[in-house]
mmCIF file of C-alpha atoms in Angstrom:
data_model
loop_
_atom_site.group_PDB
_atom_site.id
_atom_site.type_symbol
_atom_site.label_atom_id
_atom_site.label_comp_id
_atom_site.label_asym_id
_atom_site.label_seq_id
_atom_site.Cartn_x
_atom_site.Cartn_y
_atom_site.Cartn_z
ATOM 1 C CA MET A 1 -7.167 190.453 -95.555
ATOM 2 C CA GLY A 2 -5.092 187.006 -96.080
ATOM 3 C CA ILE A 3 -1.545 186.311 -97.378
ATOM 4 C CA ASP A 4 -1.513 186.163 -101.049
ATOM 5 C CA TYR A 5 0.682 183.577 -102.635
ATOM 6 C CA GLU A 6 2.879 185.273 -103.800
ATOM 7 C CA THR A 7 4.346 186.664 -100.487
ATOM 8 C CA LEU A 8 4.635 183.223 -99.266
ATOM 9 C CA ARG A 9 6.185 181.734 -102.069
ATOM 10 C CA LEU A 10 9.074 184.857 -101.735
ATOM 11 C CA LEU A 11 8.715 184.217 -97.427
ATOM 12 C CA SER A 12 9.163 180.339 -97.809
ATOM 13 C CA PRO A 13 12.912 180.242 -98.212
ATOM 14 C CA VAL A 14 13.882 182.905 -95.758
ATOM 15 C CA LEU A 15 11.405 180.453 -93.417
ATOM 16 C CA VAL A 16 13.042 177.326 -94.044
ATOM 17 C CA THR A 17 16.207 178.463 -94.126
ATOM 18 C CA ALA A 18 15.642 179.891 -90.775
ATOM 19 C CA THR A 19 14.362 176.723 -89.205
ATOM 20 C CA ALA A 20 17.275 174.768 -90.570
ATOM 21 C CA LEU A 21 19.654 176.988 -88.769
ATOM 22 C CA GLY A 22 17.383 177.120 -85.259
ATOM 23 C CA ILE A 23 17.605 173.539 -85.562
ATOM 24 C CA GLY A 24 21.152 173.506 -86.675
ATOM 25 C CA GLY A 25 22.240 175.446 -83.880
ATOM 26 C CA TRP A 26 20.176 173.328 -81.515
ATOM 27 C CA ILE A 27 22.052 170.153 -82.602
ATOM 28 C CA PHE A 28 25.690 171.699 -82.503
ATOM 29 C CA ASN A 29 24.563 173.457 -78.697
ATOM 30 C CA ASN A 30 23.719 169.413 -77.369
ATOM 31 C CA TRP A 31 26.874 168.156 -79.021
ATOM 32 C CA LEU A 32 29.107 170.655 -77.563
ATOM 33 C CA ARG A 33 27.348 170.160 -73.655
ATOM 34 C CA MET A 34 27.597 166.282 -74.430
ATOM 35 C CA ARG A 35 31.368 166.654 -75.454
ATOM 36 C CA HIS A 36 32.470 168.378 -72.568
ATOM 37 C CA GLY A 37 30.518 166.763 -70.129
ATOM 38 C CA TYR A 38 27.189 169.127 -69.080
ATOM 39 C CA PRO A 39 23.939 167.090 -68.568
ATOM 40 C CA LEU A 40 21.233 167.399 -71.492
ATOM 41 C CA GLU A 41 18.105 168.825 -70.079
ATOM 42 C CA ASN A 42 14.319 167.951 -71.087
ATOM 43 C CA SER A 43 11.863 170.760 -71.850
ATOM 44 C CA TRP A 44 11.116 170.622 -67.921
ATOM 45 C CA GLY A 45 14.736 171.582 -67.049
ATOM 46 C CA LYS A 46 15.859 167.996 -65.751
ATOM 47 C CA ALA A 47 18.829 166.305 -66.400
ATOM 48 C CA ILE A 48 18.722 163.019 -68.973
ATOM 49 C CA TYR A 49 21.793 162.707 -69.595
ATOM 50 C CA PRO A 50 24.565 160.642 -68.372
ATOM 51 C CA LYS A 51 22.015 159.067 -66.188
ATOM 52 C CA ASP A 52 23.255 157.954 -62.659
ATOM 53 C CA ASP A 53 23.732 154.108 -62.299
ATOM 54 C CA ALA A 54 25.309 151.671 -60.506
ATOM 55 C CA GLU A 55 27.699 151.503 -62.880
ATOM 56 C CA ALA A 56 28.884 154.817 -63.160
ATOM 57 C CA HIS A 57 29.642 155.266 -59.479
ATOM 58 C CA ALA A 58 32.188 152.205 -59.229
ATOM 59 C CA ARG A 59 33.863 153.088 -62.852
ATOM 60 C CA VAL A 60 34.425 156.550 -60.970
ATOM 61 C CA GLN A 61 35.408 154.358 -57.431
ATOM 62 C CA LEU A 62 37.837 152.227 -58.876
ATOM 63 C CA LEU A 63 39.054 155.521 -61.169
ATOM 64 C CA THR A 64 39.677 157.284 -57.426
ATOM 65 C CA GLN A 65 41.667 154.232 -55.919
ATOM 66 C CA GLU A 66 43.586 154.137 -58.688
ATOM 67 C CA ASN A 67 44.630 157.712 -58.794
ATOM 68 C CA ALA A 68 45.526 157.353 -55.169
ATOM 69 C CA GLN A 69 47.735 154.518 -55.768
ATOM 70 C CA LEU A 70 49.130 156.480 -58.579
ATOM 71 C CA ARG A 71 49.310 159.752 -56.581
ATOM 72 C CA ALA A 72 51.260 157.268 -53.627
ATOM 73 C CA GLU A 73 53.921 155.803 -56.321
ATOM 74 C CA ILE A 74 54.593 159.069 -57.614
ATOM 75 C CA GLY A 75 55.536 160.434 -53.887
ATOM 76 C CA SER A 76 57.620 157.022 -53.085
ATOM 77 C CA ILE A 77 59.400 157.890 -56.296
ATOM 78 C CA LYS A 78 60.355 161.632 -55.495
ATOM 79 C CA ASP A 79 61.210 160.643 -52.300
ATOM 80 C CA ARG A 80 63.492 158.340 -54.198
ATOM 81 C CA LEU A 81 64.921 161.155 -56.444
ATOM 82 C CA ALA A 82 65.794 163.432 -53.992
ATOM 83 C CA SER A 83 67.581 160.441 -52.295
ATOM 84 C CA VAL A 84 69.722 159.687 -55.502
ATOM 85 C CA GLU A 85 70.029 163.698 -56.102
ATOM 86 C CA ARG A 86 71.432 164.166 -52.970
ATOM 87 C CA ILE A 87 73.644 161.542 -53.252
ATOM 88 C CA VAL A 88 75.287 162.368 -56.394
ATOM 89 C CA THR A 89 75.367 166.943 -55.268
ATOM 90 C CA ASP A 90 77.052 165.121 -52.178
ATOM 91 C CA GLN A 91 80.533 166.424 -51.134
ATOM 92 C CA GLY A 92 82.011 162.722 -50.394
ATOM 93 C CA TYR A 93 80.913 161.273 -54.142
ATOM 94 C CA ASP A 94 82.517 164.398 -55.356
ATOM 95 C CA VAL A 95 85.824 163.385 -53.514
ATOM 96 C CA ALA A 96 85.816 160.169 -54.466
ATOM 97 C CA ARG A 97 85.582 161.160 -58.092
ATOM 98 C CA GLN A 98 88.562 163.492 -57.712
ATOM 99 C CA ILE A 99 90.459 160.921 -55.986
ATOM 100 C CA GLU A 100 89.321 158.543 -59.064
ATOM 101 C CA GLY A 101 90.160 161.185 -61.149
ATOM 102 C CA LEU A 102 93.756 161.689 -59.915
ATOM 103 C CA ARG A 103 93.809 157.772 -59.914
ATOM 104 C CA GLU A 104 93.285 157.740 -63.539
ATOM 105 C CA ALA A 105 95.900 160.899 -64.570
ATOM 106 C CA ARG A 106 98.363 158.598 -62.456
ATOM 107 C CA VAL A 107 98.321 155.455 -64.577
ATOM 108 C CA GLY A 108 98.012 157.724 -67.499
ATOM 109 C CA THR A 109 101.520 159.184 -67.030
ATOM 110 C CA TRP A 110 102.995 155.943 -65.019
ATOM 111 C CA ASN A 111 101.597 154.493 -68.684
ATOM 112 C CA GLU A 112 103.646 157.271 -70.633
ATOM 113 C CA VAL A 113 106.800 156.824 -68.799
ATOM 114 C CA THR A 114 107.087 153.151 -69.336
ATOM 115 C CA GLN A 115 106.842 153.379 -72.671
#
């Protein structure tokens, strides 16, 4: 009525392989969860990692402040860039450039006449 030793000997590699695959899958799953920031859970479903502590909250607060400062700085840079673009594409700047081009052309022709 019991399992004979020959059947157990034949099934042992299958059982060992299935156990190894199960443990390997569990380790891989936990590694993926940690890598992408999901908390690990114990057998009761309670998060065990990452733990909430004052240092983590302080770090998040500092990063939030730095993020706000950087966004403000980017906003001011965008405003200055818009001003520079407006100056460069302004008609007056183009007229000044054309006048300088005419002066250079006149000086170039004057040099040709004097030579």
